Amino acid sequence: MSPNSEDSLFSKGSLVLYKHGPARVEAVGRKKITIVLADGETVRVRPKDIDLLHPGPIESLGDLASRQGEMKTAWELLSGSATTLRELAELAYGEYTPTTAWAAWEWVSDGLYFEGGPDQIVARDPEAVAEERADREAREAEQRAWDAFLTRAQVGDFNPEEDARYLTEVEMLALGQTDQSRVLNELGRAETRENAHALLLELAYWNPTVVPYPQRLGLETSSPDLALPSIPDEDRVDLTNLPAFAIDDEGSTDPDDALSLEVTSQGTRLWVHVADVAALVPPDSPADIEARGRGATLYLPEGKAAMLPSQAADRLGMGLSEVCPALSFGMDVDDEGGVTRLEVVPSWVRVTRLTYQQAEGSLDEPPLRDLYRLASVFQQRRSENGAVRIDLPEVRVRVIDGEVDIKPLPQLRSRVLVREAMLMAGEATAGFASDEGVPLPYATQPAPDTDKRPDDLAGMFELRRFMSRTEYSSRPGRHAGLGLDRYVQATSPLRRYLDLVVHQQLRAYLRGLDVLDSQELMARIGAAQAVAGEVGYAERLAREHWTLVYLMRHPHWQGEGVLVERWDRRGKVLLPELGLEPTLQLPGGTSLNDRIEVRVVDVDLPSLRSTFRAI
């Protein structure tokens, strides 16, 4: 309120300040005053809601206008002192009228030279004015830079030196670290991770080789850097006389299992030697806690983020040293593929590394021939016990020297050999631990809600939909998909945390130490599974990402697909060369399992969508 601002000071025609704008008093009531705003709206207000700028009369607010006057001279004369609106108007304009009162007030409300209200105005000192002016110039420059950035961004242009700072928030959204972006909002785009990713690609701030999915899912993208202890000095059975073979994909850097065959006086014994990781990573050690938080090794086409420090694979990997420490599972196997006895021992083994292709060429010669015979018998037993067979084409996607390499995985007998041997070890270990009362993370799976057991691609594609996820429990149960009544995963402790837990439990039991009880075990299962699912999801998304990058680099790609699902004239086609399952418009007369020649027509990398057309 202005000085002496009793109700009587407001009269018809007075110029007043209301909500930072000018108003004209139209009528004065006992409790309310009627005012007219600049836009012609009439409102009734309390006296305390308005400030008197000039008693008037003013006929029209349209008469008000900004005026330069001698305001800067007035500020210099008044610097550091207080004044009133009337005095300021007279000093700057030579008169006090509604027009000069409003013009003076605009200078005050601007806040550069003056501050305060109509009843007491203070002229700011030169230092404060200089600081305020510098701040305003900086803000104006920043606004100009922002506007220029938006103009460039709208046409897909990008100035790295000037614009990079504005894209930090966009990158954070693309990586799932925030859910808002001022940039996308200003550009009129929905604030989604996909739109953020698309803009970063449009502006070439990201290139297509940036894979955002692990970070979106909160996963570590580098291997842990932790020290591991030395291998403990303990008794180990010397099995170096047995030929042992670690069979894995080409380029594997963490081989954690190997196979041997021993013929004894009692019959045939299958040995599965597994990297003795628990010897270096006991429960609740720093490396164990780190591995628990990661759940599993993250395998990406461009590299991996190991679950354990690199020393673990270097020192324990099968075949990476002349002699390797292992936890060996010796299984006496009968003619029906059943394990009649299991022996678990810490051991020393001498291992030869083979790729699947190399092993394939030796399967007709001993000892791999005899190992494959055992594996085939066990596979047949699983099949007779209700195992579900789903053999859909798979590919391996890798990035080698910046190039995307996609290779279909052939259905080799050597892969069957390794798979069945690992399953045999898992079943035998589950039976051994169950009989001995050792809690382990048993893998279980309910039977699919269908009796169909197809052998064609379309049928197996449909059957896959009926399969439930593997679950883990401290109590044994049937794994219907594998056709096993008891099963644990025990052969990949370098790569999977729950496999490591199995080894920790077995080592403790064999040495007469306390094992984790069921409650402690379930806590570990819950912690590992909370992350392991995200690891698998990130791996799938990353493979699809690089597959689309491959298509972007080969825009005329065409190949053969197999129709595995259809709805009227549209259907899902499985592309064995790429591992993709796009939906497309079908040519007439197409039936399930028919082969269709297709070509790529569009790739949307941020949305992980690819469009194909039948040729």
mmCIF file of C-alpha atoms in Angstrom, residues 262-547:
data_model
loop_
_atom_site.group_PDB
_atom_site.id
_atom_site.type_symbol
_atom_site.label_atom_id
_atom_site.label_comp_id
_atom_site.label_asym_id
_atom_site.label_seq_id
_atom_site.Cartn_x
_atom_site.Cartn_y
_atom_site.Cartn_z
ATOM 1 C CA GLU A 262 37.283 -93.523 -17.604
ATOM 2 C CA VAL A 263 36.820 -97.265 -18.025
ATOM 3 C CA THR A 264 37.060 -99.015 -14.668
ATOM 4 C CA SER A 265 36.646 -102.578 -13.506
ATOM 5 C CA GLN A 266 33.092 -101.638 -12.473
ATOM 6 C CA GLY A 267 32.216 -100.166 -15.856
ATOM 7 C CA THR A 268 32.132 -96.703 -17.433
ATOM 8 C CA ARG A 269 32.710 -93.511 -15.493
ATOM 9 C CA LEU A 270 31.939 -90.085 -16.912
ATOM 10 C CA TRP A 271 33.912 -87.216 -15.387
ATOM 11 C CA VAL A 272 32.705 -83.645 -15.608
ATOM 12 C CA HIS A 273 35.468 -81.369 -14.389
ATOM 13 C CA VAL A 274 34.331 -77.899 -13.386
ATOM 14 C CA ALA A 275 36.454 -74.867 -12.535
ATOM 15 C CA ASP A 276 36.863 -74.893 -8.757
ATOM 16 C CA VAL A 277 35.669 -71.323 -8.294
ATOM 17 C CA ALA A 278 34.451 -71.809 -4.734
ATOM 18 C CA ALA A 279 38.050 -72.508 -3.692
ATOM 19 C CA LEU A 280 38.813 -68.828 -4.369
ATOM 20 C CA VAL A 281 35.360 -67.347 -3.733
ATOM 21 C CA PRO A 282 33.939 -68.549 -0.412
ATOM 22 C CA PRO A 283 30.499 -67.435 0.827
ATOM 23 C CA ASP A 284 30.228 -63.761 1.799
ATOM 24 C CA SER A 285 33.712 -62.891 0.549
ATOM 25 C CA PRO A 286 33.958 -59.589 -1.380
ATOM 26 C CA ALA A 287 33.995 -61.451 -4.703
ATOM 27 C CA ASP A 288 30.982 -63.543 -3.653
ATOM 28 C CA ILE A 289 28.966 -60.477 -2.663
ATOM 29 C CA GLU A 290 29.882 -58.784 -5.957
ATOM 30 C CA ALA A 291 28.895 -61.871 -7.956
ATOM 31 C CA ARG A 292 25.615 -62.118 -6.062
ATOM 32 C CA GLY A 293 24.795 -58.555 -7.074
ATOM 33 C CA ARG A 294 25.506 -59.315 -10.725
ATOM 34 C CA GLY A 295 23.737 -62.686 -10.895
ATOM 35 C CA ALA A 296 25.589 -63.824 -14.000
ATOM 36 C CA THR A 297 28.163 -62.761 -16.534
ATOM 37 C CA LEU A 298 26.704 -60.284 -19.010
ATOM 38 C CA TYR A 299 27.536 -61.436 -22.547
ATOM 39 C CA LEU A 300 27.127 -58.778 -25.218
ATOM 40 C CA PRO A 301 28.067 -59.039 -28.897
ATOM 41 C CA GLU A 302 30.722 -56.371 -28.335
ATOM 42 C CA GLY A 303 32.199 -57.918 -25.182
ATOM 43 C CA LYS A 304 31.339 -59.136 -21.717
ATOM 44 C CA ALA A 305 31.063 -57.875 -18.158
ATOM 45 C CA ALA A 306 32.213 -60.834 -16.109
ATOM 46 C CA MET A 307 30.489 -61.868 -12.897
ATOM 47 C CA LEU A 308 33.861 -62.437 -11.253
ATOM 48 C CA PRO A 309 37.260 -60.720 -11.465
ATOM 49 C CA SER A 310 39.233 -61.691 -14.570
ATOM 50 C CA GLN A 311 41.740 -63.551 -12.364
ATOM 51 C CA ALA A 312 39.098 -66.202 -11.702
ATOM 52 C CA ALA A 313 38.919 -67.340 -15.333
ATOM 53 C CA ASP A 314 42.647 -66.843 -15.897
ATOM 54 C CA ARG A 315 43.567 -69.073 -12.958
ATOM 55 C CA LEU A 316 40.695 -71.557 -12.997
ATOM 56 C CA GLY A 317 39.477 -71.794 -16.602
ATOM 57 C CA MET A 318 39.669 -75.334 -17.975
ATOM 58 C CA GLY A 319 42.624 -75.568 -20.341
ATOM 59 C CA LEU A 320 43.955 -72.053 -19.708
ATOM 60 C CA SER A 321 46.782 -73.505 -17.589
ATOM 61 C CA GLU A 322 48.823 -76.658 -18.105
ATOM 62 C CA VAL A 323 47.231 -78.174 -14.999
ATOM 63 C CA CYS A 324 43.954 -76.810 -13.631
ATOM 64 C CA PRO A 325 42.272 -77.076 -10.220
ATOM 65 C CA ALA A 326 38.786 -78.491 -10.599
ATOM 66 C CA LEU A 327 35.836 -79.828 -8.681
ATOM 67 C CA SER A 328 35.309 -83.088 -10.532
ATOM 68 C CA PHE A 329 32.039 -85.015 -10.695
ATOM 69 C CA GLY A 330 32.680 -88.705 -11.353
ATOM 70 C CA MET A 331 29.548 -90.578 -12.447
ATOM 71 C CA ASP A 332 29.233 -94.314 -12.857
ATOM 72 C CA VAL A 333 26.749 -94.719 -15.711
ATOM 73 C CA ASP A 334 24.668 -97.768 -16.562
ATOM 74 C CA ASP A 335 23.552 -98.873 -20.009
ATOM 75 C CA GLU A 336 20.311 -96.857 -19.742
ATOM 76 C CA GLY A 337 22.147 -93.607 -19.077
ATOM 77 C CA GLY A 338 21.375 -93.608 -15.363
ATOM 78 C CA VAL A 339 23.966 -92.601 -12.785
ATOM 79 C CA THR A 340 24.437 -95.352 -10.243
ATOM 80 C CA ARG A 341 27.058 -93.566 -8.159
ATOM 81 C CA LEU A 342 28.460 -90.029 -7.914
ATOM 82 C CA GLU A 343 31.801 -89.011 -6.486
ATOM 83 C CA VAL A 344 32.643 -85.320 -6.053
ATOM 84 C CA VAL A 345 36.327 -84.534 -5.475
ATOM 85 C CA PRO A 346 38.674 -81.550 -5.664
ATOM 86 C CA SER A 347 41.161 -82.499 -8.372
ATOM 87 C CA TRP A 348 43.985 -81.578 -10.703
ATOM 88 C CA VAL A 349 43.222 -82.048 -14.415
ATOM 89 C CA ARG A 350 45.067 -81.549 -17.677
ATOM 90 C CA VAL A 351 42.666 -80.200 -20.294
ATOM 91 C CA THR A 352 42.695 -79.900 -24.082
ATOM 92 C CA ARG A 353 40.491 -77.130 -25.477
ATOM 93 C CA LEU A 354 38.362 -77.786 -28.562
ATOM 94 C CA THR A 355 35.784 -75.764 -30.437
ATOM 95 C CA TYR A 356 32.481 -77.441 -31.250
ATOM 96 C CA GLN A 357 33.576 -77.705 -34.873
ATOM 97 C CA GLN A 358 36.866 -79.348 -33.903
ATOM 98 C CA ALA A 359 35.084 -81.792 -31.609
ATOM 99 C CA GLU A 360 32.567 -82.593 -34.329
ATOM 100 C CA GLY A 361 35.371 -83.909 -36.517
ATOM 101 C CA SER A 362 36.527 -86.293 -33.778
ATOM 102 C CA LEU A 363 33.200 -87.757 -32.671
ATOM 103 C CA ASP A 364 33.757 -90.937 -34.637
ATOM 104 C CA GLU A 365 36.969 -91.690 -32.760
ATOM 105 C CA PRO A 366 37.535 -92.572 -29.102
ATOM 106 C CA PRO A 367 37.217 -91.149 -26.529
ATOM 107 C CA LEU A 368 34.739 -88.556 -27.925
ATOM 108 C CA ARG A 369 32.866 -91.335 -29.739
ATOM 109 C CA ASP A 370 32.209 -93.112 -26.446
ATOM 110 C CA LEU A 371 31.320 -89.863 -24.685
ATOM 111 C CA TYR A 372 28.803 -89.109 -27.408
ATOM 112 C CA ARG A 373 27.307 -92.595 -27.055
ATOM 113 C CA LEU A 374 26.729 -91.974 -23.347
ATOM 114 C CA ALA A 375 25.209 -88.577 -24.095
ATOM 115 C CA SER A 376 22.866 -90.083 -26.690
ATOM 116 C CA VAL A 377 21.642 -92.742 -24.270
ATOM 117 C CA PHE A 378 20.993 -90.105 -21.607
ATOM 118 C CA GLN A 379 19.162 -87.908 -24.115
ATOM 119 C CA GLN A 380 16.939 -90.832 -25.037
ATOM 120 C CA ARG A 381 16.176 -91.473 -21.370
ATOM 121 C CA ARG A 382 15.175 -87.843 -20.886
ATOM 122 C CA SER A 383 12.952 -88.017 -23.944
ATOM 123 C CA GLU A 384 11.199 -91.099 -22.607
ATOM 124 C CA ASN A 385 10.743 -89.265 -19.312
ATOM 125 C CA GLY A 386 8.770 -86.472 -21.006
ATOM 126 C CA ALA A 387 11.466 -83.961 -21.959
ATOM 127 C CA VAL A 388 10.163 -81.196 -24.219
ATOM 128 C CA ARG A 389 12.090 -80.732 -27.448
ATOM 129 C CA ILE A 390 12.141 -77.256 -28.960
ATOM 130 C CA ASP A 391 14.804 -76.917 -31.643
ATOM 131 C CA LEU A 392 14.387 -73.480 -33.155
ATOM 132 C CA PRO A 393 17.216 -71.966 -35.213
ATOM 133 C CA GLU A 394 19.708 -69.918 -33.199
ATOM 134 C CA VAL A 395 22.398 -67.469 -34.224
ATOM 135 C CA ARG A 396 25.516 -66.100 -32.574
ATOM 136 C CA VAL A 397 25.957 -62.339 -32.895
ATOM 137 C CA ARG A 398 29.409 -60.863 -32.333
ATOM 138 C CA VAL A 399 31.103 -57.579 -33.082
ATOM 139 C CA ILE A 400 34.626 -58.152 -34.380
ATOM 140 C CA ASP A 401 36.782 -55.110 -35.151
ATOM 141 C CA GLY A 402 33.638 -53.020 -35.477
ATOM 142 C CA GLU A 403 31.949 -55.397 -37.918
ATOM 143 C CA VAL A 404 28.772 -57.279 -37.002
ATOM 144 C CA ASP A 405 29.192 -61.015 -37.476
ATOM 145 C CA ILE A 406 26.009 -63.130 -37.434
ATOM 146 C CA LYS A 407 26.395 -66.865 -37.759
ATOM 147 C CA PRO A 408 23.663 -69.488 -37.408
ATOM 148 C CA LEU A 409 24.516 -72.135 -34.829
ATOM 149 C CA PRO A 410 24.507 -75.511 -36.592
ATOM 150 C CA GLN A 411 22.886 -78.418 -34.785
ATOM 151 C CA LEU A 412 26.117 -80.293 -34.137
ATOM 152 C CA ARG A 413 26.448 -83.602 -32.317
ATOM 153 C CA SER A 414 29.251 -82.032 -30.274
ATOM 154 C CA ARG A 415 26.758 -79.567 -28.810
ATOM 155 C CA VAL A 416 24.475 -82.453 -27.890
ATOM 156 C CA LEU A 417 27.437 -84.181 -26.224
ATOM 157 C CA VAL A 418 28.302 -81.207 -24.016
ATOM 158 C CA ARG A 419 24.683 -80.369 -23.204
ATOM 159 C CA GLU A 420 23.763 -83.902 -22.164
ATOM 160 C CA ALA A 421 26.927 -84.348 -20.099
ATOM 161 C CA MET A 422 26.184 -81.149 -18.205
ATOM 162 C CA LEU A 423 22.578 -82.224 -17.643
ATOM 163 C CA MET A 424 23.757 -85.609 -16.430
ATOM 164 C CA ALA A 425 26.044 -83.903 -13.901
ATOM 165 C CA GLY A 426 23.211 -81.644 -12.804
ATOM 166 C CA GLU A 427 20.814 -84.530 -12.254
ATOM 167 C CA ALA A 428 23.413 -86.593 -10.393
ATOM 168 C CA THR A 429 24.387 -83.662 -8.173
ATOM 169 C CA ALA A 430 20.749 -82.969 -7.335
ATOM 170 C CA GLY A 431 20.219 -86.594 -6.326
ATOM 171 C CA PHE A 432 23.424 -86.682 -4.285
ATOM 172 C CA ALA A 433 22.626 -83.443 -2.411
ATOM 173 C CA SER A 434 19.016 -84.423 -1.820
ATOM 174 C CA ASP A 435 20.027 -87.784 -0.368
ATOM 175 C CA GLU A 436 22.698 -86.163 1.837
ATOM 176 C CA GLY A 437 20.437 -83.318 2.993
ATOM 177 C CA VAL A 438 22.543 -80.528 1.441
ATOM 178 C CA PRO A 439 20.356 -77.542 0.473
ATOM 179 C CA LEU A 440 20.987 -76.485 -3.136
ATOM 180 C CA PRO A 441 19.217 -74.115 -5.557
ATOM 181 C CA TYR A 442 17.233 -76.788 -7.397
ATOM 182 C CA ALA A 443 15.914 -75.833 -10.817
ATOM 183 C CA THR A 444 12.282 -76.781 -11.445
ATOM 184 C CA GLN A 445 9.765 -76.231 -14.220
ATOM 185 C CA PRO A 446 6.080 -77.191 -14.448
ATOM 186 C CA ALA A 447 4.878 -79.183 -17.433
ATOM 187 C CA PRO A 448 3.449 -77.185 -20.361
ATOM 188 C CA ASP A 449 -0.329 -76.926 -20.510
ATOM 189 C CA THR A 450 -0.505 -78.946 -23.708
ATOM 190 C CA ASP A 451 0.114 -82.533 -24.773
ATOM 191 C CA LYS A 452 1.419 -81.529 -28.203
ATOM 192 C CA ARG A 453 5.001 -82.547 -28.983
ATOM 193 C CA PRO A 454 5.521 -81.267 -32.533
ATOM 194 C CA ASP A 455 8.631 -81.749 -34.645
ATOM 195 C CA ASP A 456 8.042 -78.932 -37.144
ATOM 196 C CA LEU A 457 9.198 -75.322 -36.688
ATOM 197 C CA ALA A 458 5.708 -73.813 -36.513
ATOM 198 C CA GLY A 459 4.625 -76.397 -33.943
ATOM 199 C CA MET A 460 7.711 -75.894 -31.785
ATOM 200 C CA PHE A 461 7.278 -72.126 -32.049
ATOM 201 C CA GLU A 462 3.747 -72.520 -30.690
ATOM 202 C CA LEU A 463 4.885 -74.948 -28.001
ATOM 203 C CA ARG A 464 7.417 -72.416 -26.748
ATOM 204 C CA ARG A 465 4.528 -70.211 -25.689
ATOM 205 C CA PHE A 466 3.295 -72.909 -23.327
ATOM 206 C CA MET A 467 6.617 -73.237 -21.508
ATOM 207 C CA SER A 468 6.973 -71.652 -18.070
ATOM 208 C CA ARG A 469 10.172 -70.109 -16.793
ATOM 209 C CA THR A 470 12.585 -72.187 -14.751
ATOM 210 C CA GLU A 471 12.115 -71.571 -11.031
ATOM 211 C CA TYR A 472 14.523 -72.173 -8.171
ATOM 212 C CA SER A 473 13.863 -73.712 -4.794
ATOM 213 C CA SER A 474 15.808 -75.118 -1.860
ATOM 214 C CA ARG A 475 13.838 -78.337 -2.310
ATOM 215 C CA PRO A 476 14.152 -80.693 -5.288
ATOM 216 C CA GLY A 477 11.345 -80.891 -7.799
ATOM 217 C CA ARG A 478 10.681 -82.008 -11.340
ATOM 218 C CA HIS A 479 12.019 -80.045 -14.300
ATOM 219 C CA ALA A 480 9.456 -81.012 -16.908
ATOM 220 C CA GLY A 481 11.181 -79.316 -19.822
ATOM 221 C CA LEU A 482 14.345 -81.359 -19.291
ATOM 222 C CA GLY A 483 12.529 -84.544 -18.369
ATOM 223 C CA LEU A 484 14.425 -84.777 -15.068
ATOM 224 C CA ASP A 485 12.913 -85.441 -11.653
ATOM 225 C CA ARG A 486 15.728 -83.577 -9.851
ATOM 226 C CA TYR A 487 18.162 -81.088 -11.302
ATOM 227 C CA VAL A 488 20.608 -78.342 -10.360
ATOM 228 C CA GLN A 489 22.846 -76.217 -12.562
ATOM 229 C CA ALA A 490 26.353 -77.012 -11.378
ATOM 230 C CA THR A 491 28.745 -76.673 -14.298
ATOM 231 C CA SER A 492 29.148 -72.914 -14.907
ATOM 232 C CA PRO A 493 30.355 -71.299 -11.664
ATOM 233 C CA LEU A 494 32.477 -68.788 -13.580
ATOM 234 C CA ARG A 495 29.363 -67.469 -15.320
ATOM 235 C CA ARG A 496 26.306 -68.065 -13.109
ATOM 236 C CA TYR A 497 26.035 -67.176 -9.445
ATOM 237 C CA LEU A 498 23.711 -70.014 -8.443
ATOM 238 C CA ASP A 499 26.171 -72.517 -9.934
ATOM 239 C CA LEU A 500 28.812 -70.962 -7.679
ATOM 240 C CA VAL A 501 26.486 -71.394 -4.696
ATOM 241 C CA VAL A 502 26.175 -75.098 -5.558
ATOM 242 C CA HIS A 503 29.954 -75.406 -5.475
ATOM 243 C CA GLN A 504 30.220 -73.500 -2.190
ATOM 244 C CA GLN A 505 27.688 -75.839 -0.613
ATOM 245 C CA LEU A 506 29.363 -78.979 -1.945
ATOM 246 C CA ARG A 507 32.840 -77.894 -0.850
ATOM 247 C CA ALA A 508 31.587 -77.095 2.640
ATOM 248 C CA TYR A 509 29.855 -80.455 2.897
ATOM 249 C CA LEU A 510 32.889 -82.397 1.640
ATOM 250 C CA ARG A 511 35.145 -80.658 4.181
ATOM 251 C CA GLY A 512 32.756 -81.187 7.074
ATOM 252 C CA LEU A 513 31.937 -77.484 7.432
ATOM 253 C CA ASP A 514 28.569 -75.828 7.967
ATOM 254 C CA VAL A 515 26.483 -75.362 4.842
ATOM 255 C CA LEU A 516 23.926 -72.621 4.241
ATOM 256 C CA ASP A 517 20.506 -73.548 5.545
ATOM 257 C CA SER A 518 17.386 -73.340 3.393
ATOM 258 C CA GLN A 519 16.527 -69.810 4.515
ATOM 259 C CA GLU A 520 20.007 -68.495 3.763
ATOM 260 C CA LEU A 521 19.970 -70.300 0.447
ATOM 261 C CA MET A 522 16.610 -68.804 -0.577
ATOM 262 C CA ALA A 523 17.932 -65.322 0.218
ATOM 263 C CA ARG A 524 20.775 -65.934 -2.234
ATOM 264 C CA ILE A 525 18.403 -67.342 -4.821
ATOM 265 C CA GLY A 526 16.191 -64.269 -4.549
ATOM 266 C CA ALA A 527 19.113 -61.844 -4.805
ATOM 267 C CA ALA A 528 20.653 -63.583 -7.795
ATOM 268 C CA GLN A 529 17.412 -64.094 -9.681
ATOM 269 C CA ALA A 530 16.419 -60.454 -9.248
ATOM 270 C CA VAL A 531 19.407 -59.565 -11.411
ATOM 271 C CA ALA A 532 19.923 -62.637 -13.575
ATOM 272 C CA GLY A 533 16.610 -62.076 -15.375
ATOM 273 C CA GLU A 534 17.674 -58.548 -16.279
ATOM 274 C CA VAL A 535 21.010 -59.897 -17.528
ATOM 275 C CA GLY A 536 19.286 -62.289 -19.916
ATOM 276 C CA TYR A 537 16.907 -59.567 -21.080
ATOM 277 C CA ALA A 538 19.771 -57.133 -21.728
ATOM 278 C CA GLU A 539 21.629 -59.796 -23.709
ATOM 279 C CA ARG A 540 18.587 -60.431 -25.906
ATOM 280 C CA LEU A 541 18.022 -56.733 -26.549
ATOM 281 C CA ALA A 542 21.709 -56.192 -27.325
ATOM 282 C CA ARG A 543 21.724 -59.060 -29.835
ATOM 283 C CA GLU A 544 18.666 -57.610 -31.540
ATOM 284 C CA HIS A 545 20.242 -54.140 -31.518
ATOM 285 C CA TRP A 546 23.377 -55.342 -33.297
ATOM 286 C CA THR A 547 21.311 -57.399 -35.719
#
